[in-house]
GROMACS .gro file of C-alpha atoms in nm:
model
  285
    1MET     CA    1   7.747  23.442  21.622
    2SER     CA    2   7.474  23.635  21.800
    3GLY     CA    3   7.377  23.502  22.141
    4GLN     CA    4   7.009  23.458  22.070
    5SER     CA    5   6.791  23.219  22.267
    6LEU     CA    6   6.732  22.870  22.136
    7LEU     CA    7   6.417  22.779  21.951
    8VAL     CA    8   6.122  22.625  22.134
    9PRO     CA    9   5.808  22.470  21.982
   10GLY     CA   10   5.518  22.704  21.910
   11LYS     CA   11   5.150  22.628  21.858
   12LEU     CA   12   5.008  22.484  21.538
   13SER     CA   13   4.726  22.647  21.345
   14PRO     CA   14   4.444  22.430  21.205
   15THR     CA   15   4.529  22.216  20.904
   16ARG     CA   16   4.496  22.413  20.582
   17SER     CA   17   4.252  22.281  20.324
   18VAL     CA   18   4.331  22.191  19.963
   19PRO     CA   19   4.058  22.221  19.696
   20ALA     CA   20   3.902  21.885  19.618
   21SER     CA   21   3.978  21.938  19.249
   22ILE     CA   22   4.354  21.909  19.311
   23PRO     CA   23   4.482  21.549  19.291
   24ARG     CA   24   4.650  21.416  19.605
   25PRO     CA   25   4.965  21.203  19.625
   26GLU     CA   26   4.880  20.841  19.707
   27TYR     CA   27   5.018  20.867  20.062
   28VAL     CA   28   4.773  21.134  20.185
   29GLY     CA   29   4.554  20.986  20.456
   30LYS     CA   30   4.786  20.688  20.502
   31GLU     CA   31   5.059  20.607  20.756
   32GLY     CA   32   5.321  20.631  20.485
   33PRO     CA   33   5.385  20.612  20.110
   34THR     CA   34   5.374  20.296  19.904
   35PRO     CA   35   5.737  20.192  19.836
   36TYR     CA   36   5.852  20.298  19.491
   37ASP     CA   37   5.945  20.012  19.258
   38GLY     CA   38   5.985  20.203  18.931
   39PRO     CA   39   6.298  20.318  18.748
   40GLU     CA   40   6.531  20.598  18.861
   41VAL     CA   41   6.572  20.699  18.494
   42GLN     CA   42   6.263  20.889  18.375
   43ASP     CA   43   6.125  20.937  18.026
   44ALA     CA   44   6.102  21.276  17.856
   45GLU     CA   45   5.732  21.317  17.930
   46THR     CA   46   5.781  21.258  18.303
   47ILE     CA   47   6.074  21.501  18.310
   48GLU     CA   48   5.863  21.769  18.144
   49ARG     CA   49   5.595  21.725  18.411
   50MET     CA   50   5.865  21.752  18.677
   51ARG     CA   51   5.976  22.084  18.526
   52ILE     CA   52   5.626  22.214  18.585
   53ALA     CA   53   5.615  22.083  18.943
   54GLY     CA   54   5.964  22.218  19.010
   55ARG     CA   55   5.879  22.562  18.875
   56ILE     CA   56   5.572  22.588  19.095
   57ALA     CA   57   5.768  22.477  19.402
   58ALA     CA   58   6.040  22.734  19.330
   59ARG     CA   59   5.790  23.016  19.282
   60ALA     CA   60   5.596  22.920  19.594
   61MET     CA   61   5.920  22.934  19.792
   62GLU     CA   62   6.003  23.275  19.645
   63GLU     CA   63   5.659  23.412  19.733
   64SER     CA   64   5.688  23.285  20.089
   65ALA     CA   65   6.042  23.420  20.126
   66LYS     CA   66   5.924  23.772  20.038
   67LEU     CA   67   5.756  23.784  20.380
   68ILE     CA   68   6.066  23.694  20.583
   69ALA     CA   69   6.120  23.976  20.832
   70PRO     CA   70   6.139  24.024  21.208
   71GLY     CA   71   5.791  23.979  21.361
   72VAL     CA   72   5.658  23.737  21.099
   73THR     CA   73   5.551  23.389  21.212
   74THR     CA   74   5.663  23.072  21.038
   75ASP     CA   75   5.294  22.981  21.009
   76GLU     CA   76   5.242  23.288  20.789
   77LEU     CA   77   5.521  23.165  20.560
   78ASP     CA   78   5.337  22.834  20.537
   79ARG     CA   79   5.012  23.008  20.446
   80VAL     CA   80   5.166  23.194  20.154
   81ALA     CA   81   5.335  22.888  20.004
   82HIS     CA   82   5.022  22.678  20.057
   83GLU     CA   83   4.799  22.927  19.881
   84TYR     CA   84   5.042  22.973  19.592
   85MET     CA   85   5.060  22.601  19.523
   86CYS     CA   86   4.685  22.553  19.548
   87ASP     CA   87   4.620  22.856  19.326
   88HIS     CA   88   4.840  22.691  19.061
   89GLY     CA   89   4.675  22.351  19.081
   90ALA     CA   90   4.948  22.183  19.285
   91TYR     CA   91   4.923  21.988  19.609
   92PRO     CA   92   5.179  22.075  19.883
   93SER     CA   93   5.371  21.746  19.898
   94THR     CA   94   5.462  21.768  20.267
   95LEU     CA   95   5.100  21.812  20.380
   96GLY     CA   96   5.001  21.470  20.513
   97TYR     CA   97   5.330  21.302  20.422
   98ARG     CA   98   5.379  21.057  20.713
   99LYS     CA   99   5.136  21.286  20.900
  100PHE     CA  100   5.345  21.602  20.859
  101PRO     CA  101   5.090  21.875  20.938
  102LYS     CA  102   5.200  22.167  20.717
  103SER     CA  103   5.267  22.264  20.356
  104LEU     CA  104   5.638  22.343  20.384
  105CYS     CA  105   5.919  22.308  20.636
  106THR     CA  106   6.056  22.614  20.817
  107SER     CA  107   6.390  22.543  20.984
  108VAL     CA  108   6.523  22.832  21.193
  109ASN     CA  109   6.880  22.877  21.320
  110GLU     CA  110   6.982  22.547  21.487
  111VAL     CA  111   6.710  22.344  21.312
  112ILE     CA  112   6.877  22.123  21.052
  113CYS     CA  113   6.560  22.025  20.869
  114HIS     CA  114   6.187  21.941  20.895
  115GLY     CA  115   6.089  22.232  21.118
  116ILE     CA  116   5.710  22.262  21.147
  117PRO     CA  117   5.556  22.607  21.083
  118ASP     CA  118   5.377  22.740  21.389
  119THR     CA  119   5.344  23.054  21.604
  120THR     CA  120   5.723  23.096  21.619
  121VAL     CA  121   5.806  23.461  21.549
  122LEU     CA  122   6.115  23.537  21.341
  123LYS     CA  123   6.365  23.770  21.507
  124ASP     CA  124   6.622  24.009  21.372
  125GLY     CA  125   6.938  23.811  21.304
  126ASP     CA  126   6.770  23.474  21.244
  127ILE     CA  127   6.836  23.252  20.947
  128VAL     CA  128   6.546  23.043  20.818
  129ASN     CA  129   6.530  22.761  20.566
  130LEU     CA  130   6.216  22.716  20.355
  131ASP     CA  131   6.169  22.368  20.206
  132VAL     CA  132   5.887  22.352  19.950
  133THR     CA  133   5.771  22.057  19.740
  134ALA     CA  134   5.487  22.069  19.488
  135TYR     CA  135   5.291  21.774  19.347
  136ILE     CA  136   5.118  21.819  19.011
  137GLY     CA  137   5.078  21.602  18.707
  138GLY     CA  138   5.156  21.297  18.916
  139VAL     CA  139   5.513  21.407  19.001
  140HIS     CA  140   5.697  21.609  19.265
  141GLY     CA  141   5.937  21.904  19.250
  142ASP     CA  142   6.140  21.971  19.566
  143ASN     CA  143   6.362  22.268  19.661
  144ASN     CA  144   6.480  22.464  19.959
  145ALA     CA  145   6.692  22.765  20.047
  146THR     CA  146   6.813  22.946  20.358
  147TYR     CA  147   6.729  23.314  20.398
  148LEU     CA  148   6.853  23.595  20.621
  149CYS     CA  149   6.610  23.773  20.852
  150GLY     CA  150   6.710  24.132  20.919
  151GLU     CA  151   7.070  24.205  21.019
  152VAL     CA  152   7.250  23.869  21.042
  153ASP     CA  153   7.596  23.823  21.194
  154GLU     CA  154   7.890  23.758  20.964
  155GLU     CA  155   7.947  23.399  21.077
  156SER     CA  156   7.590  23.302  20.995
  157ARG     CA  157   7.591  23.495  20.668
  158LEU     CA  158   7.906  23.316  20.552
  159LEU     CA  159   7.759  22.978  20.650
  160VAL     CA  160   7.456  23.047  20.432
  161GLU     CA  161   7.665  23.173  20.140
  162ARG     CA  162   7.902  22.878  20.153
  163THR     CA  163   7.624  22.623  20.185
  164ARG     CA  164   7.472  22.762  19.865
  165GLU     CA  165   7.812  22.737  19.699
  166SER     CA  166   7.851  22.373  19.812
  167LEU     CA  167   7.527  22.290  19.630
  168ASN     CA  168   7.644  22.473  19.317
  169ARG     CA  169   7.972  22.280  19.318
  170ALA     CA  170   7.794  21.950  19.371
  171ILE     CA  171   7.560  22.014  19.077
  172LYS     CA  172   7.860  22.083  18.852
  173ALA     CA  173   8.010  21.749  18.958
  174VAL     CA  174   7.711  21.550  18.827
  175LYS     CA  175   7.816  21.371  18.508
  176PRO     CA  176   7.693  21.047  18.349
  177GLY     CA  177   7.922  20.758  18.431
  178ARG     CA  178   8.036  20.899  18.766
  179ARG     CA  179   7.928  20.744  19.094
  180ILE     CA  180   7.669  20.915  19.311
  181ASN     CA  181   7.923  20.959  19.594
  182ILE     CA  182   8.111  21.220  19.388
  183ILE     CA  183   7.840  21.459  19.509
  184GLY     CA  184   7.920  21.411  19.876
  185ARG     CA  185   8.294  21.411  19.809
  186VAL     CA  186   8.271  21.758  19.654
  187ILE     CA  187   8.047  21.896  19.930
  188GLU     CA  188   8.251  21.757  20.220
  189SER     CA  189   8.588  21.866  20.079
  190TYR     CA  190   8.456  22.220  20.036
  191ALA     CA  191   8.291  22.231  20.382
  192LYS     CA  192   8.610  22.110  20.551
  193ARG     CA  193   8.792  22.421  20.430
  194PHE     CA  194   8.584  22.622  20.676
  195GLY     CA  195   8.558  22.369  20.957
  196TYR     CA  196   8.188  22.308  20.898
  197GLY     CA  197   8.006  21.992  20.993
  198VAL     CA  198   7.830  21.801  20.714
  199VAL     CA  199   7.503  21.634  20.819
  200ARG     CA  200   7.515  21.263  20.735
  201ASP     CA  201   7.184  21.110  20.839
  202PHE     CA  202   6.962  21.329  20.619
  203THR     CA  203   7.035  21.309  20.250
  204GLY     CA  204   6.929  21.391  19.899
  205HIS     CA  205   6.697  21.142  19.735
  206GLY     CA  206   6.549  21.012  19.415
  207ILE     CA  207   6.228  21.189  19.321
  208ASN     CA  208   5.972  21.145  19.043
  209SER     CA  209   5.616  21.015  19.088
  210SER     CA  210   5.748  20.921  19.433
  211PHE     CA  211   5.845  21.192  19.683
  212HIS     CA  212   6.137  20.972  19.794
  213SER     CA  213   6.213  20.691  19.552
  214GLY     CA  214   6.469  20.505  19.764
  215LEU     CA  215   6.780  20.637  19.586
  216ILE     CA  216   7.007  20.796  19.848
  217VAL     CA  217   7.233  21.092  19.766
  218PRO     CA  218   7.473  21.143  20.059
  219HIS     CA  219   7.637  21.481  20.116
  220TYR     CA  220   7.953  21.334  20.269
  221ASP     CA  221   8.218  21.119  20.103
  222SER     CA  222   8.063  20.774  20.137
  223PRO     CA  223   8.243  20.470  19.992
  224HIS     CA  224   7.918  20.271  20.014
  225HIS     CA  225   7.704  20.477  19.775
  226THR     CA  226   7.834  20.384  19.432
  227THR     CA  227   7.523  20.399  19.212
  228GLU     CA  228   7.622  20.503  18.863
  229ILE     CA  229   7.482  20.836  18.749
  230LYS     CA  230   7.285  20.792  18.425
  231PRO     CA  231   7.108  21.033  18.188
  232GLY     CA  232   6.742  21.072  18.281
  233MET     CA  233   6.792  21.008  18.653
  234THR     CA  234   6.605  21.257  18.871
  235PHE     CA  235   6.713  21.331  19.228
  236THR     CA  236   6.773  21.608  19.480
  237ILE     CA  237   7.096  21.742  19.621
  238GLU     CA  238   7.039  21.926  19.950
  239PRO     CA  239   7.354  21.976  20.162
  240MET     CA  240   7.312  22.067  20.529
  241LEU     CA  241   7.621  22.235  20.676
  242THR     CA  242   7.668  22.330  21.040
  243LEU     CA  243   7.891  22.562  21.243
  244GLY     CA  244   7.974  22.269  21.471
  245THR     CA  245   7.890  21.901  21.493
  246HIS     CA  246   7.697  21.700  21.235
  247GLU     CA  247   7.525  21.512  21.518
  248TYR     CA  248   7.165  21.595  21.602
  249ASP     CA  249   6.871  21.562  21.839
  250MET     CA  250   6.504  21.535  21.744
  251TRP     CA  251   6.217  21.711  21.913
  252ASP     CA  252   5.924  21.518  22.056
  253ASP     CA  253   5.717  21.609  21.749
  254GLY     CA  254   5.911  21.339  21.561
  255TRP     CA  255   6.011  21.583  21.287
  256THR     CA  256   6.216  21.881  21.401
  257VAL     CA  257   6.588  21.798  21.382
  258VAL     CA  258   6.831  22.028  21.568
  259THR     CA  259   7.209  22.028  21.595
  260LYS     CA  260   7.326  21.848  21.908
  261ASP     CA  261   7.546  22.145  22.005
  262ARG     CA  262   7.265  22.388  21.908
  263LYS     CA  263   7.493  22.576  21.669
  264ARG     CA  264   7.347  22.715  21.350
  265THR     CA  265   7.299  22.525  21.028
  266ALA     CA  266   7.205  22.607  20.668
  267GLN     CA  267   7.071  22.409  20.372
  268PHE     CA  268   7.004  22.452  19.999
  269GLU     CA  269   6.833  22.212  19.759
  270HIS     CA  270   6.743  22.162  19.395
  271THR     CA  271   6.574  21.882  19.204
  272LEU     CA  272   6.787  21.777  18.907
  273VAL     CA  273   6.767  21.564  18.595
  274VAL     CA  274   7.088  21.415  18.460
  275THR     CA  275   7.158  21.512  18.098
  276ASP     CA  276   7.409  21.369  17.852
  277SER     CA  277   7.664  21.626  17.964
  278GLY     CA  278   7.576  21.711  18.325
  279ALA     CA  279   7.264  21.814  18.514
  280GLU     CA  280   6.965  22.039  18.452
  281ILE     CA  281   6.802  22.211  18.750
  282LEU     CA  282   6.426  22.147  18.746
  283THR     CA  283   6.344  22.378  19.037
  284LEU     CA  284   6.404  22.716  18.879
  285PRO     CA  285   6.137  22.987  18.906
   0.00000   0.00000   0.00000
């Protein structure tokens, strides 16, 4: 892996505005969201609205990713995704969620998740994860992907490629009647082939009218998570694989999570609905 310097916090730009005509999630302006007490299985009408939210989130992420290049700031990536969602009538779900200050997460190199866009300038050889969630029609669609910036070393490139593959394998493992821990079993067994760490304390989650419903989808083989997978359930799978340890530190901002050994990490995510035969991806552009 290239011997680049470790990430340090940059400076935040002013909070971006959202047109008043766009409905906000209930948690905006509050300390946190109201706990979800509804079903994990959604009706057809809710799922259709989630397809719309998921499509907008996926397209916003694509538009932002087009700018990834050496010399571009993570704040500029935030601006593009923010404007795309607002232009399409969606609220950026992360903006104001538990006081998160931006409209997507940008996690560079050793950042596992929840990196805050700022004046950080991308460098040749970086890898950067974009995590975008859109809220429209009263529901959320959540996705992320890790991208290469310029000429990336082979070790990092393979980590990104294999993390994407771990998500693909996990999606294929989703079947009604199985237990939710089949997802983590598939991811961890694949990651172990390459000696990768699998992050344990940050997981996939139920999603619907709630950003995080309370359903936990671990990415490691957990004997404790035995919820039965049922048609109509909606949740994310978002494996985070590392070149070293799964342990982490958190920056003083209360959000940015970095690998304890400061080795690189990658992540991919889709929002899914369980069908009678498997899973449908709701976050496709």
